PDB file of C-alpha atoms and ligand atoms in Angstrom:
ATOM      1  CA  UNK A   1      -0.485 -15.599  16.240  1.00  0.00           C
ATOM      2  CA  UNK A   2      -3.933 -16.604  17.536  1.00  0.00           C
ATOM      3  CA  UNK A   3      -6.911 -14.528  16.693  1.00  0.00           C
ATOM      4  CA  UNK A   4      -8.348 -12.180  19.628  1.00  0.00           C
ATOM      5  CA  UNK A   5     -12.000 -12.899  18.867  1.00  0.00           C
ATOM      6  CA  UNK A   6     -13.951 -15.218  16.862  1.00  0.00           C
ATOM      7  CA  UNK A   7     -17.733 -15.330  15.541  1.00  0.00           C
ATOM      8  CA  UNK A   8     -19.006 -18.375  17.251  1.00  0.00           C
ATOM      9  CA  UNK A   9     -22.593 -19.703  17.912  1.00  0.00           C
ATOM     10  CA  UNK A  10     -24.453 -16.039  16.737  1.00  0.00           C
ATOM     11  CA  UNK A  11     -21.517 -13.910  18.517  1.00  0.00           C
ATOM     12  CA  UNK A  12     -18.454 -12.557  18.740  1.00  0.00           C
ATOM     13  CA  UNK A  13     -16.586 -13.808  21.510  1.00  0.00           C
ATOM     14  CA  UNK A  14     -12.905 -13.861  22.825  1.00  0.00           C
ATOM     15  CA  UNK A  15     -11.303 -16.849  20.655  1.00  0.00           C
ATOM     16  CA  UNK A  16     -10.636 -18.781  23.949  1.00  0.00           C
ATOM     17  CA  UNK A  17     -14.159 -19.307  24.339  1.00  0.00           C
ATOM     18  CA  UNK A  18     -14.867 -20.553  20.399  1.00  0.00           C
ATOM     19  CA  UNK A  19     -13.993 -24.089  21.262  1.00  0.00           C
ATOM     20  CA  UNK A  20     -16.052 -27.575  20.116  1.00  0.00           C
ATOM     21  CA  UNK A  21     -16.184 -30.802  21.592  1.00  0.00           C
ATOM     22  CA  UNK A  22     -14.006 -33.763  20.304  1.00  0.00           C
ATOM     23  CA  UNK A  23     -17.078 -35.689  19.293  1.00  0.00           C
ATOM     24  CA  UNK A  24     -18.138 -32.851  16.829  1.00  0.00           C
ATOM     25  CA  UNK A  25     -19.087 -34.389  13.487  1.00  0.00           C
ATOM     26  CA  UNK A  26     -17.272 -32.051  11.233  1.00  0.00           C
ATOM     27  CA  UNK A  27     -13.904 -32.919  13.390  1.00  0.00           C
ATOM     28  CA  UNK A  28     -14.485 -36.645  13.142  1.00  0.00           C
ATOM     29  CA  UNK A  29     -15.639 -36.827   9.226  1.00  0.00           C
ATOM     30  CA  UNK A  30     -14.496 -33.664   7.797  1.00  0.00           C
ATOM     31  CA  UNK A  31     -18.103 -32.772   7.084  1.00  0.00           C
ATOM     32  CA  UNK A  32     -17.327 -28.785   6.820  1.00  0.00           C
ATOM     33  CA  UNK A  33     -17.084 -26.140   4.229  1.00  0.00           C
ATOM     34  CA  UNK A  34     -15.042 -23.088   4.627  1.00  0.00           C
ATOM     35  CA  UNK A  35     -13.874 -19.940   2.682  1.00  0.00           C
ATOM     36  CA  UNK A  36     -10.644 -17.524   2.712  1.00  0.00           C
ATOM     37  CA  UNK A  37     -10.651 -14.126   1.940  1.00  0.00           C
ATOM     38  CA  UNK A  38      -8.101 -11.435   2.530  1.00  0.00           C
ATOM     39  CA  UNK A  39      -8.342  -7.695   3.892  1.00  0.00           C
ATOM     40  CA  UNK A  40      -5.850  -5.544   2.650  1.00  0.00           C
ATOM     41  CA  UNK A  41      -4.316  -2.248   4.361  1.00  0.00           C
ATOM     42  CA  UNK A  42      -4.117   0.489   2.240  1.00  0.00           C
ATOM     43  CA  UNK A  43      -1.797   2.562   4.437  1.00  0.00           C
ATOM     44  CA  UNK A  44      -2.248   5.938   2.381  1.00  0.00           C
ATOM     45  CA  UNK A  45      -5.958   5.870   3.076  1.00  0.00           C
ATOM     46  CA  UNK A  46      -5.453   4.250   6.354  1.00  0.00           C
ATOM     47  CA  UNK A  47      -8.298   1.835   5.162  1.00  0.00           C
ATOM     48  CA  UNK A  48      -8.697  -1.972   5.313  1.00  0.00           C
ATOM     49  CA  UNK A  49     -10.389  -3.438   2.576  1.00  0.00           C
ATOM     50  CA  UNK A  50     -11.958  -6.888   2.030  1.00  0.00           C
ATOM     51  CA  UNK A  51     -11.540  -8.248  -1.353  1.00  0.00           C
ATOM     52  CA  UNK A  52     -14.564  -9.106  -3.094  1.00  0.00           C
ATOM     53  CA  UNK A  53     -16.511 -10.302   0.145  1.00  0.00           C
ATOM     54  CA  UNK A  54     -19.783 -11.071  -1.659  1.00  0.00           C
ATOM     55  CA  UNK A  55     -18.211 -13.643  -4.101  1.00  0.00           C
ATOM     56  CA  UNK A  56     -16.429 -15.148  -1.327  1.00  0.00           C
ATOM     57  CA  UNK A  57     -19.284 -15.556   0.969  1.00  0.00           C
ATOM     58  CA  UNK A  58     -21.746 -16.844  -2.299  1.00  0.00           C
ATOM     59  CA  UNK A  59     -19.057 -19.662  -2.869  1.00  0.00           C
ATOM     60  CA  UNK A  60     -18.817 -20.280   0.679  1.00  0.00           C
ATOM     61  CA  UNK A  61     -22.623 -20.856   1.104  1.00  0.00           C
ATOM     62  CA  UNK A  62     -22.613 -22.776  -2.117  1.00  0.00           C
ATOM     63  CA  UNK A  63     -20.241 -25.184  -0.632  1.00  0.00           C
ATOM     64  CA  UNK A  64     -22.029 -25.599   2.606  1.00  0.00           C
ATOM     65  CA  UNK A  65     -25.229 -26.201   0.430  1.00  0.00           C
ATOM     66  CA  UNK A  66     -23.119 -29.008  -1.221  1.00  0.00           C
ATOM     67  CA  UNK A  67     -23.098 -30.631   2.013  1.00  0.00           C
ATOM     68  CA  UNK A  68     -26.851 -30.170   2.503  1.00  0.00           C
ATOM     69  CA  UNK A  69     -26.403 -27.462   5.214  1.00  0.00           C
ATOM     70  CA  UNK A  70     -29.059 -24.544   5.346  1.00  0.00           C
ATOM     71  CA  UNK A  71     -27.381 -21.556   6.508  1.00  0.00           C
ATOM     72  CA  UNK A  72     -29.553 -18.934   7.623  1.00  0.00           C
ATOM     73  CA  UNK A  73     -27.010 -16.097   6.814  1.00  0.00           C
ATOM     74  CA  UNK A  74     -26.679 -14.408   3.598  1.00  0.00           C
ATOM     75  CA  UNK A  75     -23.625 -13.184   1.932  1.00  0.00           C
ATOM     76  CA  UNK A  76     -24.563  -9.571   3.310  1.00  0.00           C
ATOM     77  CA  UNK A  77     -24.975 -10.890   6.825  1.00  0.00           C
ATOM     78  CA  UNK A  78     -21.513 -12.811   6.698  1.00  0.00           C
ATOM     79  CA  UNK A  79     -19.830  -9.609   5.354  1.00  0.00           C
ATOM     80  CA  UNK A  80     -21.366  -7.498   8.152  1.00  0.00           C
ATOM     81  CA  UNK A  81     -20.245  -9.916  10.975  1.00  0.00           C
ATOM     82  CA  UNK A  82     -16.851  -9.881   9.339  1.00  0.00           C
ATOM     83  CA  UNK A  83     -16.443  -6.156   9.387  1.00  0.00           C
ATOM     84  CA  UNK A  84     -17.509  -6.216  12.956  1.00  0.00           C
ATOM     85  CA  UNK A  85     -14.895  -8.934  13.786  1.00  0.00           C
ATOM     86  CA  UNK A  86     -11.746  -6.948  11.912  1.00  0.00           C
ATOM     87  CA  UNK A  87     -12.966  -3.678  13.733  1.00  0.00           C
ATOM     88  CA  UNK A  88     -12.756  -5.541  16.848  1.00  0.00           C
ATOM     89  CA  UNK A  89      -9.321  -7.088  15.994  1.00  0.00           C
ATOM     90  CA  UNK A  90      -8.330  -3.337  14.959  1.00  0.00           C
ATOM     91  CA  UNK A  91      -5.974  -4.576  12.153  1.00  0.00           C
ATOM     92  CA  UNK A  92      -3.776  -2.105  10.453  1.00  0.00           C
ATOM     93  CA  UNK A  93      -2.077  -4.694   8.470  1.00  0.00           C
ATOM     94  CA  UNK A  94      -3.006  -7.510   5.705  1.00  0.00           C
ATOM     95  CA  UNK A  95      -5.279 -10.108   7.310  1.00  0.00           C
ATOM     96  CA  UNK A  96      -6.625 -13.328   6.360  1.00  0.00           C
ATOM     97  CA  UNK A  97     -10.522 -14.142   7.235  1.00  0.00           C
ATOM     98  CA  UNK A  98     -11.669 -17.808   7.369  1.00  0.00           C
ATOM     99  CA  UNK A  99     -15.131 -18.682   7.863  1.00  0.00           C
ATOM    100  CA  UNK A 100     -16.119 -22.198   8.362  1.00  0.00           C
ATOM    101  CA  UNK A 101     -19.380 -23.756   8.443  1.00  0.00           C
ATOM    102  CA  UNK A 102     -19.615 -27.253  10.030  1.00  0.00           C
ATOM    103  CA  UNK A 103     -21.642 -30.092  11.289  1.00  0.00           C
ATOM    104  CA  UNK A 104     -21.817 -29.416  14.859  1.00  0.00           C
ATOM    105  CA  UNK A 105     -23.549 -32.245  16.230  1.00  0.00           C
ATOM    106  CA  UNK A 106     -21.729 -34.268  18.650  1.00  0.00           C
ATOM    107  CA  UNK A 107     -22.691 -37.879  17.564  1.00  0.00           C
ATOM    108  CA  UNK A 108     -21.029 -41.110  15.747  1.00  0.00           C
ATOM    109  CA  UNK A 109     -22.485 -41.731  12.384  1.00  0.00           C
ATOM    110  CA  UNK A 110     -21.476 -41.149   8.936  1.00  0.00           C
ATOM    111  CA  UNK A 111     -24.046 -39.148   6.676  1.00  0.00           C
ATOM    112  CA  UNK A 112     -24.974 -35.774   5.912  1.00  0.00           C
ATOM    113  CA  UNK A 113     -28.580 -35.542   6.637  1.00  0.00           C
ATOM    114  CA  UNK A 114     -30.251 -35.084  10.107  1.00  0.00           C
ATOM    115  CA  UNK A 115     -27.300 -32.680  11.494  1.00  0.00           C
ATOM    116  CA  UNK A 116     -27.247 -29.282  12.739  1.00  0.00           C
ATOM    117  CA  UNK A 117     -24.700 -27.040  11.214  1.00  0.00           C
ATOM    118  CA  UNK A 118     -23.035 -23.855  12.673  1.00  0.00           C
ATOM    119  CA  UNK A 119     -21.154 -21.071  11.234  1.00  0.00           C
ATOM    120  CA  UNK A 120     -17.791 -19.714  12.885  1.00  0.00           C
ATOM    121  CA  UNK A 121     -15.054 -16.810  11.462  1.00  0.00           C
ATOM    122  CA  UNK A 122     -11.989 -16.001  12.698  1.00  0.00           C
ATOM    123  CA  UNK A 123      -9.106 -13.841  11.139  1.00  0.00           C
ATOM    124  CA  UNK A 124      -5.482 -13.644  11.708  1.00  0.00           C
ATOM    125  CA  UNK A 125      -2.893 -11.103  10.308  1.00  0.00           C
ATOM    126  CA  UNK A 126      -1.457 -12.447   7.009  1.00  0.00           C
ATOM    127  CA  UNK A 127       1.286 -11.728   4.526  1.00  0.00           C
ATOM    128  CA  UNK A 128       3.110 -13.928   1.773  1.00  0.00           C
ATOM    129  CA  UNK A 129       1.974 -17.462   1.688  1.00  0.00           C
ATOM    130  CA  UNK A 130       4.158 -18.974  -1.240  1.00  0.00           C
ATOM    131  CA  UNK A 131       7.822 -17.767  -0.240  1.00  0.00           C
ATOM    132  CA  UNK A 132       9.189 -17.932  -3.485  1.00  0.00           C
ATOM    133  CA  UNK A 133       6.486 -16.109  -5.139  1.00  0.00           C
ATOM    134  CA  UNK A 134       8.439 -14.742  -8.321  1.00  0.00           C
ATOM    135  CA  UNK A 135      10.297 -17.708  -9.137  1.00  0.00           C
ATOM    136  CA  UNK A 136       8.727 -21.009  -7.443  1.00  0.00           C
ATOM    137  CA  UNK A 137       9.849 -24.235  -9.063  1.00  0.00           C
ATOM    138  CA  UNK A 138       6.798 -26.665  -9.051  1.00  0.00           C
ATOM    139  CA  UNK A 139       6.475 -30.525  -9.769  1.00  0.00           C
ATOM    140  CA  UNK A 140       3.839 -32.715 -11.208  1.00  0.00           C
ATOM    141  CA  UNK A 141       2.389 -34.469  -8.456  1.00  0.00           C
ATOM    142  CA  UNK A 142       1.917 -38.321  -8.258  1.00  0.00           C
ATOM    143  CA  UNK A 143      -1.496 -38.013  -6.546  1.00  0.00           C
ATOM    144  CA  UNK A 144      -4.566 -37.204  -8.669  1.00  0.00           C
ATOM    145  CA  UNK A 145      -7.139 -34.330  -7.711  1.00  0.00           C
ATOM    146  CA  UNK A 146     -10.550 -35.640  -6.403  1.00  0.00           C
ATOM    147  CA  UNK A 147     -13.340 -35.912  -8.891  1.00  0.00           C
ATOM    148  CA  UNK A 148     -16.751 -34.537  -9.015  1.00  0.00           C
ATOM    149  CA  UNK A 149     -18.160 -37.801  -8.390  1.00  0.00           C
ATOM    150  CA  UNK A 150     -16.103 -38.518  -5.214  1.00  0.00           C
ATOM    151  CA  UNK A 151     -15.817 -35.149  -3.361  1.00  0.00           C
ATOM    152  CA  UNK A 152     -16.698 -31.876  -5.394  1.00  0.00           C
ATOM    153  CA  UNK A 153     -13.576 -29.721  -5.884  1.00  0.00           C
ATOM    154  CA  UNK A 154     -15.550 -26.976  -6.783  1.00  0.00           C
ATOM    155  CA  UNK A 155     -16.691 -26.647  -3.250  1.00  0.00           C
ATOM    156  CA  UNK A 156     -14.146 -25.652  -0.477  1.00  0.00           C
ATOM    157  CA  UNK A 157     -15.088 -28.510   1.689  1.00  0.00           C
ATOM    158  CA  UNK A 158     -12.723 -29.321   4.815  1.00  0.00           C
ATOM    159  CA  UNK A 159     -12.404 -33.198   4.168  1.00  0.00           C
ATOM    160  CA  UNK A 160     -11.017 -32.540   0.458  1.00  0.00           C
ATOM    161  CA  UNK A 161      -8.124 -30.652   1.906  1.00  0.00           C
ATOM    162  CA  UNK A 162      -6.400 -34.030   2.773  1.00  0.00           C
ATOM    163  CA  UNK A 163      -6.036 -34.463  -0.992  1.00  0.00           C
ATOM    164  CA  UNK A 164      -4.346 -31.138  -1.076  1.00  0.00           C
ATOM    165  CA  UNK A 165      -2.095 -31.939   1.915  1.00  0.00           C
ATOM    166  CA  UNK A 166      -0.899 -34.868   0.495  1.00  0.00           C
ATOM    167  CA  UNK A 167      -0.139 -32.913  -2.876  1.00  0.00           C
ATOM    168  CA  UNK A 168       1.360 -30.157  -0.833  1.00  0.00           C
ATOM    169  CA  UNK A 169       3.646 -32.239   1.574  1.00  0.00           C
ATOM    170  CA  UNK A 170       5.006 -34.755  -0.900  1.00  0.00           C
ATOM    171  CA  UNK A 171       5.938 -31.750  -3.140  1.00  0.00           C
ATOM    172  CA  UNK A 172       7.607 -29.726  -0.191  1.00  0.00           C
ATOM    173  CA  UNK A 173       9.631 -33.006   0.788  1.00  0.00           C
ATOM    174  CA  UNK A 174      10.627 -33.327  -2.485  1.00  0.00           C
ATOM    175  CA  UNK A 175      12.383 -29.847  -2.394  1.00  0.00           C
ATOM    176  CA  UNK A 176       9.723 -28.066  -4.563  1.00  0.00           C
ATOM    177  CA  UNK A 177       7.664 -24.896  -3.546  1.00  0.00           C
ATOM    178  CA  UNK A 178       4.321 -26.413  -5.094  1.00  0.00           C
ATOM    179  CA  UNK A 179       2.865 -29.099  -7.029  1.00  0.00           C
ATOM    180  CA  UNK A 180       0.372 -29.139 -10.153  1.00  0.00           C
ATOM    181  CA  UNK A 181      -1.977 -32.063  -9.925  1.00  0.00           C
ATOM    182  CA  UNK A 182      -3.816 -33.930 -12.663  1.00  0.00           C
ATOM    183  CA  UNK A 183      -7.644 -34.715 -12.608  1.00  0.00           C
ATOM    184  CA  UNK A 184      -8.568 -38.622 -13.311  1.00  0.00           C
ATOM    185  CA  UNK A 185      -8.752 -37.799 -16.676  1.00  0.00           C
ATOM    186  CA  UNK A 186      -5.214 -36.896 -17.015  1.00  0.00           C
ATOM    187  CA  UNK A 187      -5.907 -33.093 -17.489  1.00  0.00           C
ATOM    188  CA  UNK A 188      -4.372 -30.567 -15.399  1.00  0.00           C
ATOM    189  CA  UNK A 189      -6.807 -29.328 -12.534  1.00  0.00           C
ATOM    190  CA  UNK A 190      -4.792 -27.013 -10.281  1.00  0.00           C
ATOM    191  CA  UNK A 191      -2.263 -26.614  -7.653  1.00  0.00           C
ATOM    192  CA  UNK A 192      -2.522 -27.489  -4.049  1.00  0.00           C
ATOM    193  CA  UNK A 193      -4.655 -24.343  -3.157  1.00  0.00           C
ATOM    194  CA  UNK A 194      -4.259 -22.025  -6.172  1.00  0.00           C
ATOM    195  CA  UNK A 195      -5.345 -22.225  -9.677  1.00  0.00           C
ATOM    196  CA  UNK A 196      -3.290 -22.428 -12.805  1.00  0.00           C
ATOM    197  CA  UNK A 197      -2.680 -20.125 -15.776  1.00  0.00           C
ATOM    198  CA  UNK A 198      -0.232 -20.585 -18.436  1.00  0.00           C
ATOM    199  CA  UNK A 199       0.692 -18.031 -21.651  1.00  0.00           C
ATOM    200  CA  UNK A 200       1.414 -20.527 -24.620  1.00  0.00           C
ATOM    201  CA  UNK A 201       1.713 -18.987 -28.079  1.00  0.00           C
ATOM    202  CA  UNK A 202       0.957 -15.715 -26.863  1.00  0.00           C
ATOM    203  CA  UNK A 203      -2.720 -17.035 -25.615  1.00  0.00           C
ATOM    204  CA  UNK A 204      -3.502 -17.087 -21.618  1.00  0.00           C
ATOM    205  CA  UNK A 205      -5.032 -20.451 -20.864  1.00  0.00           C
ATOM    206  CA  UNK A 206      -6.687 -21.758 -17.707  1.00  0.00           C
ATOM    207  CA  UNK A 207      -8.542 -25.092 -16.995  1.00  0.00           C
ATOM    208  CA  UNK A 208     -12.449 -24.814 -17.167  1.00  0.00           C
ATOM    209  CA  UNK A 209     -14.451 -25.271 -13.912  1.00  0.00           C
ATOM    210  CA  UNK A 210     -15.528 -28.418 -15.193  1.00  0.00           C
ATOM    211  CA  UNK A 211     -11.888 -30.159 -14.833  1.00  0.00           C
ATOM    212  CA  UNK A 212     -11.983 -30.482 -11.038  1.00  0.00           C
ATOM    213  CA  UNK A 213     -10.883 -27.130  -9.951  1.00  0.00           C
ATOM    214  CA  UNK A 214     -11.954 -24.803  -7.056  1.00  0.00           C
ATOM    215  CA  UNK A 215     -13.923 -21.852  -8.741  1.00  0.00           C
ATOM    216  CA  UNK A 216     -11.358 -19.393  -7.482  1.00  0.00           C
ATOM    217  CA  UNK A 217     -12.290 -15.872  -7.105  1.00  0.00           C
ATOM    218  CA  UNK A 218      -8.894 -14.946  -7.881  1.00  0.00           C
ATOM    219  CA  UNK A 219      -9.008 -16.755 -10.936  1.00  0.00           C
ATOM    220  CA  UNK A 220     -12.059 -14.995 -12.007  1.00  0.00           C
ATOM    221  CA  UNK A 221     -10.421 -11.697 -11.091  1.00  0.00           C
ATOM    222  CA  UNK A 222      -7.387 -12.538 -13.363  1.00  0.00           C
ATOM    223  CA  UNK A 223      -9.675 -13.528 -16.142  1.00  0.00           C
ATOM    224  CA  UNK A 224     -11.423 -10.104 -15.679  1.00  0.00           C
ATOM    225  CA  UNK A 225      -8.037  -8.146 -15.780  1.00  0.00           C
ATOM    226  CA  UNK A 226      -6.583  -9.944 -18.437  1.00  0.00           C
ATOM    227  CA  UNK A 227      -9.671  -9.252 -20.593  1.00  0.00           C
ATOM    228  CA  UNK A 228      -9.979  -5.818 -19.695  1.00  0.00           C
ATOM    229  CA  UNK A 229      -6.448  -4.366 -19.532  1.00  0.00           C
ATOM    230  CA  UNK A 230      -4.225  -6.938 -21.348  1.00  0.00           C
ATOM    231  CA  UNK A 231      -3.903  -7.161 -25.235  1.00  0.00           C
ATOM    232  CA  UNK A 232      -4.010 -10.980 -25.192  1.00  0.00           C
ATOM    233  CA  UNK A 233      -6.386 -13.772 -26.046  1.00  0.00           C
ATOM    234  CA  UNK A 234      -7.803 -15.736 -23.045  1.00  0.00           C
ATOM    235  CA  UNK A 235      -9.312 -19.487 -23.069  1.00  0.00           C
ATOM    236  CA  UNK A 236     -10.684 -21.753 -20.540  1.00  0.00           C
ATOM    237  CA  UNK A 237      -9.746 -25.110 -21.816  1.00  0.00           C
ATOM    238  CA  UNK A 238      -8.398 -28.491 -20.852  1.00  0.00           C
ATOM    239  CA  UNK A 239      -4.552 -28.590 -20.655  1.00  0.00           C
ATOM    240  CA  UNK A 240      -2.281 -31.550 -20.955  1.00  0.00           C
ATOM    241  CA  UNK A 241       0.878 -32.395 -18.946  1.00  0.00           C
ATOM    242  CA  UNK A 242       3.386 -31.610 -21.751  1.00  0.00           C
ATOM    243  CA  UNK A 243       1.838 -28.490 -22.970  1.00  0.00           C
ATOM    244  CA  UNK A 244       2.816 -27.244 -19.470  1.00  0.00           C
ATOM    245  CA  UNK A 245       6.566 -27.696 -20.090  1.00  0.00           C
ATOM    246  CA  UNK A 246       6.417 -26.017 -23.305  1.00  0.00           C
ATOM    247  CA  UNK A 247       4.500 -22.859 -21.727  1.00  0.00           C
ATOM    248  CA  UNK A 248       6.225 -19.092 -22.141  1.00  0.00           C
ATOM    249  CA  UNK A 249       4.714 -18.395 -18.740  1.00  0.00           C
ATOM    250  CA  UNK A 250       3.054 -19.868 -15.808  1.00  0.00           C
ATOM    251  CA  UNK A 251       1.610 -18.548 -12.674  1.00  0.00           C
ATOM    252  CA  UNK A 252      -0.702 -19.716  -9.973  1.00  0.00           C
ATOM    253  CA  UNK A 253      -3.485 -17.738  -8.360  1.00  0.00           C
ATOM    254  CA  UNK A 254      -5.215 -17.807  -5.023  1.00  0.00           C
ATOM    255  CA  UNK A 255      -6.241 -15.661  -2.174  1.00  0.00           C
ATOM    256  CA  UNK A 256      -3.357 -16.927  -0.102  1.00  0.00           C
ATOM    257  CA  UNK A 257      -0.800 -17.325  -2.957  1.00  0.00           C
ATOM    258  CA  UNK A 258      -2.111 -13.939  -4.706  1.00  0.00           C
ATOM    259  CA  UNK A 259      -0.304 -14.258  -8.222  1.00  0.00           C
ATOM    260  CA  UNK A 260       2.321 -16.710  -7.780  1.00  0.00           C
ATOM    261  CA  UNK A 261       4.918 -16.807 -10.913  1.00  0.00           C
ATOM    262  CA  UNK A 262       6.267 -20.420 -11.799  1.00  0.00           C
ATOM    263  CA  UNK A 263       9.544 -20.141 -13.751  1.00  0.00           C
ATOM    264  CA  UNK A 264      10.454 -24.000 -13.200  1.00  0.00           C
ATOM    265  CA  UNK A 265       8.483 -27.240 -13.647  1.00  0.00           C
ATOM    266  CA  UNK A 266      10.313 -30.645 -12.963  1.00  0.00           C
ATOM    267  CA  UNK A 267      13.559 -28.978 -13.531  1.00  0.00           C
ATOM    268  CA  UNK A 268      12.594 -27.598 -16.680  1.00  0.00           C
ATOM    269  CA  UNK A 269      12.858 -23.862 -17.275  1.00  0.00           C
ATOM    270  CA  UNK A 270       9.799 -22.149 -18.408  1.00  0.00           C
ATOM    271  CA  UNK A 271      10.238 -19.763 -20.967  1.00  0.00           C
ATOM    272  CA  UNK A 272      13.336 -17.688 -19.893  1.00  0.00           C
ATOM    273  CA  UNK A 273      13.571 -19.049 -16.385  1.00  0.00           C
ATOM    274  CA  UNK A 274      12.445 -15.717 -15.243  1.00  0.00           C
ATOM    275  CA  UNK A 275       8.878 -14.095 -14.345  1.00  0.00           C
ATOM    276  CA  UNK A 276       7.341 -13.314 -17.865  1.00  0.00           C
ATOM    277  CA  UNK A 277       5.585 -10.014 -18.856  1.00  0.00           C
ATOM    278  CA  UNK A 278       2.207 -11.057 -18.802  1.00  0.00           C
ATOM    279  CA  UNK A 279       2.611 -12.689 -15.099  1.00  0.00           C
ATOM    280  CA  UNK A 280       4.244  -9.453 -13.862  1.00  0.00           C
ATOM    281  CA  UNK A 281       1.881  -7.145 -15.501  1.00  0.00           C
ATOM    282  CA  UNK A 282      -1.026  -9.200 -14.087  1.00  0.00           C
ATOM    283  CA  UNK A 283       0.581  -9.265 -10.621  1.00  0.00           C
ATOM    284  CA  UNK A 284       0.712  -5.486 -10.574  1.00  0.00           C
ATOM    285  CA  UNK A 285      -2.897  -4.978 -11.610  1.00  0.00           C
ATOM    286  CA  UNK A 286      -3.884  -7.540  -9.048  1.00  0.00           C
ATOM    287  CA  UNK A 287      -2.118  -5.989  -6.337  1.00  0.00           C
ATOM    288  CA  UNK A 288      -3.471  -2.253  -7.239  1.00  0.00           C
ATOM    289  CA  UNK A 289      -6.985  -3.557  -7.359  1.00  0.00           C
ATOM    290  CA  UNK A 290      -6.755  -5.451  -4.127  1.00  0.00           C
ATOM    291  CA  UNK A 291      -5.237  -2.698  -2.322  1.00  0.00           C
ATOM    292  CA  UNK A 292      -8.084  -0.397  -3.531  1.00  0.00           C
ATOM    293  CA  UNK A 293      -5.658   1.766  -5.633  1.00  0.00           C
ATOM    294  CA  UNK A 294      -7.417   1.224  -8.971  1.00  0.00           C
ATOM    295  CA  UNK A 295     -10.617   3.082  -9.501  1.00  0.00           C
ATOM    296  CA  UNK A 296     -11.955   0.773 -12.175  1.00  0.00           C
ATOM    297  CA  UNK A 297     -12.023  -2.138  -9.577  1.00  0.00           C
ATOM    298  CA  UNK A 298     -13.183  -0.191  -6.507  1.00  0.00           C
ATOM    299  CA  UNK A 299     -16.399  -2.812  -6.878  1.00  0.00           C
ATOM    300  CA  UNK A 300     -13.966  -5.177  -5.390  1.00  0.00           C
ATOM    301  CA  UNK A 301     -12.959  -3.187  -2.156  1.00  0.00           C
ATOM    302  CA  UNK A 302     -15.321  -3.236   0.864  1.00  0.00           C
ATOM    303  CA  UNK A 303     -13.940  -0.802   3.486  1.00  0.00           C
ATOM    304  CA  UNK A 304     -14.081  -2.245   6.987  1.00  0.00           C
ATOM    305  CA  UNK A 305     -13.476   1.173   8.871  1.00  0.00           C
ATOM    306  CA  UNK A 306     -15.740   4.151   8.606  1.00  0.00           C
TER     307      UNK A 306
HETATM  308  N1  PMP B 401      -7.795 -24.059  -5.442  1.00  0.00           N
HETATM  309  C1  PMP B 401      -7.875 -24.656  -4.253  1.00  0.00           C
HETATM  310  C2  PMP B 401      -7.929 -26.050  -4.227  1.00  0.00           C
HETATM  311  C3  PMP B 401      -7.834 -23.827  -3.245  1.00  0.00           C
HETATM  312  O1  PMP B 401      -8.027 -24.007  -1.801  1.00  0.00           O
HETATM  313  C4  PMP B 401      -7.724 -22.283  -3.618  1.00  0.00           C
HETATM  314  C5  PMP B 401      -7.630 -21.526  -2.305  1.00  0.00           C
HETATM  315  N2  PMP B 401      -9.155 -20.974  -1.945  1.00  0.00           N
HETATM  316  C6  PMP B 401      -7.741 -21.854  -4.658  1.00  0.00           C
HETATM  317  C7  PMP B 401      -7.801 -22.890  -5.705  1.00  0.00           C
HETATM  318  C8  PMP B 401      -7.818 -20.329  -5.285  1.00  0.00           C
HETATM  319  O2  PMP B 401      -9.141 -19.928  -4.885  1.00  0.00           O
HETATM  320  P1  PMP B 401      -9.246 -18.460  -4.400  1.00  0.00           P
HETATM  321  O3  PMP B 401      -8.673 -17.549  -5.550  1.00  0.00           O
HETATM  322  O4  PMP B 401     -10.964 -18.254  -4.293  1.00  0.00           O
HETATM  323  O5  PMP B 401      -8.716 -18.262  -3.137  1.00  0.00           O
END
């Protein structure tokens, strides 16, 4: 389903009018930076809640700055535009919002400097991303995650997603739901578009932001929920491949993937082979918080409707 509207060149226009020319720099060279956030429909309150828009737009603007863009809009401006866009779409269901900053000149020449940039935003209705999200089977990808000195994985840069696309498609063609990818140092980084968590010896582990991961907002949310709500130690440290095989529980986190339980890796059962108790608890906590149903975490919910 196509969006009805888009924010394009400074205003909200019918989606059909939000078009770029084929010579556009970002289209040719991948010189764009993007974001992805969700709006959750709370049917009881008849309210649509954007989840952590300030944090998402902060990362979005940082990703743009890595590409030497100088966005004139702030996190608050972007939130206000998104609210207007969602109101025009009139969603009464979960939705996904995609902001994109891109080098807009229609010129030939590989570079980051001396180019104009533009911001566009659109939104579509959105539910599940990983179908098998209570029992995914994943594999270790034969690809490696881009290194910070190649293309920074901490930024959400359009060109980088070729790396994610190789990872995802080869896993899918081999019959897996997702893939885990090692970085050039041989440590685990993340999935194709989600961060990685595992429980080992009763400790919740996730790779640090220096292991070529995207600095996920859901990852940050889960770390906070685990620390506040669960009686479990949490550590950010590098993870080896064979530790993953020995995990008691594994789950992947992302705006699209939410909290996806992984129950098999490369045909090996993880723990009991069923979703584990830590994963289940964090899934519920995350869902309640995202829907605006947990008063402690209301700070993450930004209402769209008055
Ligand atoms: N890693 C990658 C490569 C991603 O594309 C995403 C999705 N944005 C994530 C992790 C999860 O990040 P977030 O929780 O902010 O959506």
